mmCIF file of C-alpha atoms in Angstrom:
data_model
loop_
_atom_site.group_PDB
_atom_site.id
_atom_site.type_symbol
_atom_site.label_atom_id
_atom_site.label_comp_id
_atom_site.label_asym_id
_atom_site.label_seq_id
_atom_site.Cartn_x
_atom_site.Cartn_y
_atom_site.Cartn_z
ATOM 1 C CA MET A 1 0.000 0.000 0.000
ATOM 2 C CA LEU A 2 3.037 2.257 -0.132
ATOM 3 C CA LYS A 3 3.054 2.259 -3.921
ATOM 4 C CA ASN A 4 0.354 3.434 -6.296
ATOM 5 C CA THR A 5 -1.874 0.982 -8.119
ATOM 6 C CA THR A 6 -4.049 1.493 -11.178
ATOM 7 C CA ASN A 7 -6.989 2.211 -8.842
ATOM 8 C CA SER A 8 -5.472 4.079 -5.884
ATOM 9 C CA TYR A 9 -2.600 6.223 -4.772
ATOM 10 C CA GLY A 10 -0.221 4.670 -2.265
ATOM 11 C CA TRP A 11 0.745 6.180 1.064
ATOM 12 C CA ILE A 12 3.964 7.689 -0.306
ATOM 13 C CA ALA A 13 2.130 9.671 -3.016
ATOM 14 C CA ILE A 14 -0.623 10.660 -0.569
ATOM 15 C CA VAL A 15 1.806 11.933 2.077
ATOM 16 C CA ILE A 16 3.899 13.823 -0.485
ATOM 17 C CA HIS A 17 0.731 15.377 -1.977
ATOM 18 C CA TRP A 18 -0.588 16.670 1.359
ATOM 19 C CA LEU A 19 2.829 17.792 2.635
ATOM 20 C CA SER A 20 3.305 19.719 -0.610
ATOM 21 C CA ALA A 21 -0.152 21.281 -0.313
ATOM 22 C CA LEU A 22 0.487 22.379 3.275
ATOM 23 C CA MET A 23 3.881 23.756 2.372
ATOM 24 C CA VAL A 24 2.564 25.717 -0.630
ATOM 25 C CA ILE A 25 -0.179 27.288 1.494
ATOM 26 C CA GLY A 26 2.201 27.967 4.392
ATOM 27 C CA LEU A 27 4.926 29.417 2.169
ATOM 28 C CA PHE A 28 2.451 31.666 0.380
ATOM 29 C CA ALA A 29 0.988 32.915 3.658
ATOM 30 C CA LEU A 30 4.454 33.504 5.142
ATOM 31 C CA GLY A 31 5.702 35.216 1.989
ATOM 32 C CA TYR A 32 2.667 37.485 1.846
ATOM 33 C CA TRP A 33 3.023 38.321 5.544
ATOM 34 C CA MET A 34 6.735 39.063 5.102
ATOM 35 C CA LEU A 35 5.801 41.890 2.732
ATOM 36 C CA THR A 36 4.238 43.732 5.689
ATOM 37 C CA LEU A 37 7.234 43.452 8.030
ATOM 38 C CA GLY A 38 9.263 46.475 9.020
ATOM 39 C CA TYR A 39 13.040 46.506 9.360
ATOM 40 C CA TYR A 40 12.903 46.402 13.159
ATOM 41 C CA ASP A 41 10.368 43.572 13.329
ATOM 42 C CA SER A 42 11.921 40.429 14.845
ATOM 43 C CA TRP A 43 10.575 38.377 11.906
ATOM 44 C CA TYR A 44 12.213 40.655 9.307
ATOM 45 C CA ARG A 45 15.186 38.264 9.093
ATOM 46 C CA LEU A 46 13.663 35.155 10.646
ATOM 47 C CA GLY A 47 10.694 34.983 8.219
ATOM 48 C CA PRO A 48 12.869 34.831 5.086
ATOM 49 C CA TRP A 49 15.105 32.205 6.755
ATOM 50 C CA TRP A 50 12.095 29.925 7.344
ATOM 51 C CA HIS A 51 10.654 30.742 3.903
ATOM 52 C CA LYS A 52 13.888 29.831 2.122
ATOM 53 C CA SER A 53 14.459 26.691 4.211
ATOM 54 C CA PHE A 54 10.968 25.353 3.581
ATOM 55 C CA GLY A 55 11.144 26.484 -0.063
ATOM 56 C CA ILE A 56 14.254 24.369 -0.640
ATOM 57 C CA THR A 57 12.578 21.502 1.224
ATOM 58 C CA LEU A 58 9.549 21.812 -1.062
ATOM 59 C CA LEU A 59 11.840 21.818 -4.105
ATOM 60 C CA ALA A 60 13.439 18.557 -2.937
ATOM 61 C CA LEU A 61 10.009 17.091 -2.188
ATOM 62 C CA THR A 62 8.777 18.121 -5.660
ATOM 63 C CA VAL A 63 11.750 16.442 -7.343
ATOM 64 C CA ILE A 64 11.092 13.284 -5.302
ATOM 65 C CA ARG A 65 7.415 13.513 -6.218
ATOM 66 C CA LEU A 66 8.178 13.812 -9.938
ATOM 67 C CA LEU A 67 10.569 10.844 -9.767
ATOM 68 C CA TRP A 68 7.975 8.832 -7.828
ATOM 69 C CA LYS A 69 5.353 9.745 -10.432
ATOM 70 C CA PHE A 70 7.675 8.727 -13.274
ATOM 71 C CA PHE A 71 8.652 5.354 -11.790
ATOM 72 C CA ASN A 72 5.279 4.404 -10.309
ATOM 73 C CA ALA A 73 1.860 3.427 -11.585
ATOM 74 C CA THR A 74 -0.719 6.189 -11.907
ATOM 75 C CA PRO A 75 -4.351 5.518 -11.026
ATOM 76 C CA LYS A 76 -6.701 5.611 -13.983
ATOM 77 C CA PRO A 77 -8.305 9.042 -14.338
ATOM 78 C CA LEU A 78 -12.004 9.265 -13.537
ATOM 79 C CA GLY A 79 -14.751 11.480 -14.896
ATOM 80 C CA THR A 80 -15.597 12.682 -18.357
ATOM 81 C CA HIS A 81 -13.097 13.222 -21.152
ATOM 82 C CA PHE A 82 -13.220 16.941 -20.283
ATOM 83 C CA ASP A 83 -12.447 16.131 -16.615
ATOM 84 C CA GLN A 84 -9.511 13.956 -17.615
ATOM 85 C CA VAL A 85 -8.008 16.530 -20.001
ATOM 86 C CA GLY A 86 -8.531 19.249 -17.394
ATOM 87 C CA ALA A 87 -6.782 17.110 -14.778
ATOM 88 C CA ARG A 88 -3.777 16.477 -17.044
ATOM 89 C CA VAL A 89 -3.454 20.150 -17.961
ATOM 90 C CA GLY A 90 -4.043 21.283 -14.375
ATOM 91 C CA HIS A 91 -1.454 18.902 -12.929
ATOM 92 C CA ALA A 92 1.123 19.913 -15.569
ATOM 93 C CA LEU A 93 0.517 23.591 -14.760
ATOM 94 C CA ILE A 94 0.812 22.944 -11.022
ATOM 95 C CA TYR A 95 4.174 21.206 -11.487
ATOM 96 C CA ALA A 96 5.407 23.943 -13.849
ATOM 97 C CA LEU A 97 4.316 26.713 -11.469
ATOM 98 C CA LEU A 98 5.903 24.909 -8.513
ATOM 99 C CA LEU A 99 9.227 24.639 -10.311
ATOM 100 C CA VAL A 100 9.230 28.193 -11.705
ATOM 101 C CA THR A 101 8.238 29.622 -8.314
ATOM 102 C CA MET A 102 11.022 27.750 -6.544
ATOM 103 C CA VAL A 103 13.704 28.493 -9.155
ATOM 104 C CA SER A 104 12.787 32.189 -9.112
ATOM 105 C CA GLY A 105 12.927 32.130 -5.298
ATOM 106 C CA TYR A 106 16.412 30.663 -5.540
ATOM 107 C CA LEU A 107 17.416 33.408 -7.992
ATOM 108 C CA ILE A 108 16.098 36.125 -5.646
ATOM 109 C CA SER A 109 17.910 34.679 -2.645
ATOM 110 C CA THR A 110 21.257 34.160 -4.366
ATOM 111 C CA ALA A 111 21.354 37.322 -6.507
ATOM 112 C CA ASP A 112 23.869 38.907 -4.111
ATOM 113 C CA GLY A 113 26.223 35.916 -4.380
ATOM 114 C CA ARG A 114 25.364 34.415 -0.985
ATOM 115 C CA GLY A 115 24.065 30.854 -0.724
ATOM 116 C CA ILE A 116 20.870 29.758 0.985
ATOM 117 C CA SER A 117 21.115 28.295 4.476
ATOM 118 C CA VAL A 118 18.647 25.444 4.874
ATOM 119 C CA PHE A 119 17.684 25.251 8.569
ATOM 120 C CA ASP A 120 21.381 25.953 9.312
ATOM 121 C CA TRP A 121 22.075 22.315 8.368
ATOM 122 C CA PHE A 122 23.703 22.977 4.987
ATOM 123 C CA GLU A 123 23.949 25.689 2.359
ATOM 124 C CA ILE A 124 22.796 25.739 -1.256
ATOM 125 C CA PRO A 125 25.450 27.712 -3.162
ATOM 126 C CA ALA A 126 24.749 30.736 -5.358
ATOM 127 C CA LEU A 127 25.416 29.433 -8.860
ATOM 128 C CA ILE A 128 23.735 32.128 -10.971
ATOM 129 C CA THR A 129 24.384 35.746 -9.976
ATOM 130 C CA SER A 130 25.082 37.648 -13.198
ATOM 131 C CA ILE A 131 21.604 38.213 -14.643
ATOM 132 C CA PRO A 132 20.962 41.966 -14.932
ATOM 133 C CA GLN A 133 18.348 43.045 -12.342
ATOM 134 C CA GLN A 134 18.186 39.404 -11.233
ATOM 135 C CA GLU A 135 16.601 40.066 -7.848
ATOM 136 C CA ASP A 136 13.888 42.361 -9.244
ATOM 137 C CA ILE A 137 12.970 40.196 -12.233
ATOM 138 C CA ALA A 138 13.050 36.965 -10.225
ATOM 139 C CA GLY A 139 11.018 38.699 -7.501
ATOM 140 C CA ALA A 140 8.250 39.611 -9.951
ATOM 141 C CA VAL A 141 8.248 36.105 -11.443
ATOM 142 C CA HIS A 142 8.214 34.582 -7.947
ATOM 143 C CA TRP A 143 5.231 36.669 -6.816
ATOM 144 C CA TYR A 144 3.070 36.092 -9.906
ATOM 145 C CA THR A 145 3.818 32.373 -10.227
ATOM 146 C CA ALA A 146 3.198 31.843 -6.490
ATOM 147 C CA LEU A 147 -0.117 33.692 -6.785
ATOM 148 C CA ALA A 148 -1.075 31.678 -9.882
ATOM 149 C CA LEU A 149 -0.062 28.471 -8.079
ATOM 150 C CA VAL A 150 -2.300 29.192 -5.081
ATOM 151 C CA ILE A 151 -5.228 30.107 -7.362
ATOM 152 C CA LEU A 152 -4.717 26.953 -9.436
ATOM 153 C CA ALA A 153 -4.408 24.851 -6.262
ATOM 154 C CA ALA A 154 -7.753 26.259 -5.097
ATOM 155 C CA GLY A 155 -9.249 25.248 -8.455
ATOM 156 C CA HIS A 156 -7.671 21.816 -8.029
ATOM 157 C CA ALA A 157 -9.346 21.462 -4.619
ATOM 158 C CA LEU A 158 -12.689 22.578 -6.048
ATOM 159 C CA ALA A 159 -12.377 20.052 -8.871
ATOM 160 C CA ALA A 160 -11.721 17.285 -6.309
ATOM 161 C CA LEU A 161 -14.840 18.347 -4.393
ATOM 162 C CA LYS A 162 -16.825 18.383 -7.650
ATOM 163 C CA HIS A 163 -15.694 14.812 -8.329
ATOM 164 C CA HIS A 164 -16.729 13.788 -4.818
ATOM 165 C CA PHE A 165 -20.103 15.527 -4.512
ATOM 166 C CA VAL A 166 -21.308 15.886 -8.134
ATOM 167 C CA ASN A 167 -19.682 13.009 -10.023
ATOM 168 C CA LYS A 168 -19.754 10.805 -6.906
ATOM 169 C CA ASP A 169 -16.541 9.058 -7.910
ATOM 170 C CA SER A 170 -13.467 8.181 -5.842
ATOM 171 C CA THR A 171 -11.100 10.850 -7.188
ATOM 172 C CA LEU A 172 -10.897 12.606 -3.807
ATOM 173 C CA THR A 173 -11.019 9.568 -1.535
ATOM 174 C CA ARG A 174 -8.184 7.793 -3.307
ATOM 175 C CA MET A 175 -5.933 10.744 -2.398
ATOM 176 C CA LEU A 176 -7.003 10.406 1.236
ATOM 177 C CA VAL A 177 -6.639 6.664 1.897
ATOM 178 C CA ALA A 178 -4.450 4.086 0.189
ATOM 179 C CA LYS A 179 -6.311 0.934 -0.768
ATOM 180 C CA ARG A 180 -5.099 -2.390 -1.978
ATOM 181 C CA ASN A 181 -5.654 -3.150 -5.610
ATOM 182 C CA GLN A 182 -7.516 -6.468 -5.770
ATOM 183 C CA SER A 183 -5.103 -7.739 -8.395
ATOM 184 C CA ASN A 184 -2.007 -6.239 -6.778
ATOM 185 C CA ASN A 185 -0.962 -6.700 -3.137
ATOM 186 C CA ASP A 186 1.277 -3.643 -2.757
#
Protein backbone atom coordinates (compact mmCIF):
# COMPACT_ATOMS: atom_id res chain seq x y z
CA MET A 1 0.00 0.00 0.00
CA LEU A 2 3.04 2.26 -0.13
CA LYS A 3 3.05 2.26 -3.92
CA ASN A 4 0.35 3.43 -6.30
CA THR A 5 -1.87 0.98 -8.12
CA THR A 6 -4.05 1.49 -11.18
CA ASN A 7 -6.99 2.21 -8.84
CA SER A 8 -5.47 4.08 -5.88
CA TYR A 9 -2.60 6.22 -4.77
CA GLY A 10 -0.22 4.67 -2.26
CA TRP A 11 0.74 6.18 1.06
CA ILE A 12 3.96 7.69 -0.31
CA ALA A 13 2.13 9.67 -3.02
CA ILE A 14 -0.62 10.66 -0.57
CA VAL A 15 1.81 11.93 2.08
CA ILE A 16 3.90 13.82 -0.48
CA HIS A 17 0.73 15.38 -1.98
CA TRP A 18 -0.59 16.67 1.36
CA LEU A 19 2.83 17.79 2.64
CA SER A 20 3.30 19.72 -0.61
CA ALA A 21 -0.15 21.28 -0.31
CA LEU A 22 0.49 22.38 3.27
CA MET A 23 3.88 23.76 2.37
CA VAL A 24 2.56 25.72 -0.63
CA ILE A 25 -0.18 27.29 1.49
CA GLY A 26 2.20 27.97 4.39
CA LEU A 27 4.93 29.42 2.17
CA PHE A 28 2.45 31.67 0.38
CA ALA A 29 0.99 32.91 3.66
CA LEU A 30 4.45 33.50 5.14
CA GLY A 31 5.70 35.22 1.99
CA TYR A 32 2.67 37.49 1.85
CA TRP A 33 3.02 38.32 5.54
CA MET A 34 6.73 39.06 5.10
CA LEU A 35 5.80 41.89 2.73
CA THR A 36 4.24 43.73 5.69
CA LEU A 37 7.23 43.45 8.03
CA GLY A 38 9.26 46.48 9.02
CA TYR A 39 13.04 46.51 9.36
CA TYR A 40 12.90 46.40 13.16
CA ASP A 41 10.37 43.57 13.33
CA SER A 42 11.92 40.43 14.85
CA TRP A 43 10.58 38.38 11.91
CA TYR A 44 12.21 40.65 9.31
CA ARG A 45 15.19 38.26 9.09
CA LEU A 46 13.66 35.15 10.65
CA GLY A 47 10.69 34.98 8.22
CA PRO A 48 12.87 34.83 5.09
CA TRP A 49 15.11 32.20 6.75
CA TRP A 50 12.09 29.93 7.34
CA HIS A 51 10.65 30.74 3.90
CA LYS A 52 13.89 29.83 2.12
CA SER A 53 14.46 26.69 4.21
CA PHE A 54 10.97 25.35 3.58
CA GLY A 55 11.14 26.48 -0.06
CA ILE A 56 14.25 24.37 -0.64
CA THR A 57 12.58 21.50 1.22
CA LEU A 58 9.55 21.81 -1.06
CA LEU A 59 11.84 21.82 -4.10
CA ALA A 60 13.44 18.56 -2.94
CA LEU A 61 10.01 17.09 -2.19
CA THR A 62 8.78 18.12 -5.66
CA VAL A 63 11.75 16.44 -7.34
CA ILE A 64 11.09 13.28 -5.30
CA ARG A 65 7.42 13.51 -6.22
CA LEU A 66 8.18 13.81 -9.94
CA LEU A 67 10.57 10.84 -9.77
CA TRP A 68 7.98 8.83 -7.83
CA LYS A 69 5.35 9.74 -10.43
CA PHE A 70 7.67 8.73 -13.27
CA PHE A 71 8.65 5.35 -11.79
CA ASN A 72 5.28 4.40 -10.31
CA ALA A 73 1.86 3.43 -11.58
CA THR A 74 -0.72 6.19 -11.91
CA PRO A 75 -4.35 5.52 -11.03
CA LYS A 76 -6.70 5.61 -13.98
CA PRO A 77 -8.30 9.04 -14.34
CA LEU A 78 -12.00 9.26 -13.54
CA GLY A 79 -14.75 11.48 -14.90
CA THR A 80 -15.60 12.68 -18.36
CA HIS A 81 -13.10 13.22 -21.15
CA PHE A 82 -13.22 16.94 -20.28
CA ASP A 83 -12.45 16.13 -16.61
CA GLN A 84 -9.51 13.96 -17.61
CA VAL A 85 -8.01 16.53 -20.00
CA GLY A 86 -8.53 19.25 -17.39
CA ALA A 87 -6.78 17.11 -14.78
CA ARG A 88 -3.78 16.48 -17.04
CA VAL A 89 -3.45 20.15 -17.96
CA GLY A 90 -4.04 21.28 -14.37
CA HIS A 91 -1.45 18.90 -12.93
CA ALA A 92 1.12 19.91 -15.57
CA LEU A 93 0.52 23.59 -14.76
CA ILE A 94 0.81 22.94 -11.02
CA TYR A 95 4.17 21.21 -11.49
CA ALA A 96 5.41 23.94 -13.85
CA LEU A 97 4.32 26.71 -11.47
CA LEU A 98 5.90 24.91 -8.51
CA LEU A 99 9.23 24.64 -10.31
CA VAL A 100 9.23 28.19 -11.71
CA THR A 101 8.24 29.62 -8.31
CA MET A 102 11.02 27.75 -6.54
CA VAL A 103 13.70 28.49 -9.16
CA SER A 104 12.79 32.19 -9.11
CA GLY A 105 12.93 32.13 -5.30
CA TYR A 106 16.41 30.66 -5.54
CA LEU A 107 17.42 33.41 -7.99
CA ILE A 108 16.10 36.12 -5.65
CA SER A 109 17.91 34.68 -2.65
CA THR A 110 21.26 34.16 -4.37
CA ALA A 111 21.35 37.32 -6.51
CA ASP A 112 23.87 38.91 -4.11
CA GLY A 113 26.22 35.92 -4.38
CA ARG A 114 25.36 34.41 -0.99
CA GLY A 115 24.07 30.85 -0.72
CA ILE A 116 20.87 29.76 0.98
CA SER A 117 21.12 28.30 4.48
CA VAL A 118 18.65 25.44 4.87
CA PHE A 119 17.68 25.25 8.57
CA ASP A 120 21.38 25.95 9.31
CA TRP A 121 22.08 22.31 8.37
CA PHE A 122 23.70 22.98 4.99
CA GLU A 123 23.95 25.69 2.36
CA ILE A 124 22.80 25.74 -1.26
CA PRO A 125 25.45 27.71 -3.16
CA ALA A 126 24.75 30.74 -5.36
CA LEU A 127 25.42 29.43 -8.86
CA ILE A 128 23.73 32.13 -10.97
CA THR A 129 24.38 35.75 -9.98
CA SER A 130 25.08 37.65 -13.20
CA ILE A 131 21.60 38.21 -14.64
CA PRO A 132 20.96 41.97 -14.93
CA GLN A 133 18.35 43.04 -12.34
CA GLN A 134 18.19 39.40 -11.23
CA GLU A 135 16.60 40.07 -7.85
CA ASP A 136 13.89 42.36 -9.24
CA ILE A 137 12.97 40.20 -12.23
CA ALA A 138 13.05 36.97 -10.22
CA GLY A 139 11.02 38.70 -7.50
CA ALA A 140 8.25 39.61 -9.95
CA VAL A 141 8.25 36.10 -11.44
CA HIS A 142 8.21 34.58 -7.95
CA TRP A 143 5.23 36.67 -6.82
CA TYR A 144 3.07 36.09 -9.91
CA THR A 145 3.82 32.37 -10.23
CA ALA A 146 3.20 31.84 -6.49
CA LEU A 147 -0.12 33.69 -6.78
CA ALA A 148 -1.07 31.68 -9.88
CA LEU A 149 -0.06 28.47 -8.08
CA VAL A 150 -2.30 29.19 -5.08
CA ILE A 151 -5.23 30.11 -7.36
CA LEU A 152 -4.72 26.95 -9.44
CA ALA A 153 -4.41 24.85 -6.26
CA ALA A 154 -7.75 26.26 -5.10
CA GLY A 155 -9.25 25.25 -8.46
CA HIS A 156 -7.67 21.82 -8.03
CA ALA A 157 -9.35 21.46 -4.62
CA LEU A 158 -12.69 22.58 -6.05
CA ALA A 159 -12.38 20.05 -8.87
CA ALA A 160 -11.72 17.29 -6.31
CA LEU A 161 -14.84 18.35 -4.39
CA LYS A 162 -16.82 18.38 -7.65
CA HIS A 163 -15.69 14.81 -8.33
CA HIS A 164 -16.73 13.79 -4.82
CA PHE A 165 -20.10 15.53 -4.51
CA VAL A 166 -21.31 15.89 -8.13
CA ASN A 167 -19.68 13.01 -10.02
CA LYS A 168 -19.75 10.81 -6.91
CA ASP A 169 -16.54 9.06 -7.91
CA SER A 170 -13.47 8.18 -5.84
CA THR A 171 -11.10 10.85 -7.19
CA LEU A 172 -10.90 12.61 -3.81
CA THR A 173 -11.02 9.57 -1.54
CA ARG A 174 -8.18 7.79 -3.31
CA MET A 175 -5.93 10.74 -2.40
CA LEU A 176 -7.00 10.41 1.24
CA VAL A 177 -6.64 6.66 1.90
CA ALA A 178 -4.45 4.09 0.19
CA LYS A 179 -6.31 0.93 -0.77
CA ARG A 180 -5.10 -2.39 -1.98
CA ASN A 181 -5.65 -3.15 -5.61
CA GLN A 182 -7.52 -6.47 -5.77
CA SER A 183 -5.10 -7.74 -8.39
CA ASN A 184 -2.01 -6.24 -6.78
CA ASN A 185 -0.96 -6.70 -3.14
CA ASP A 186 1.28 -3.64 -2.76
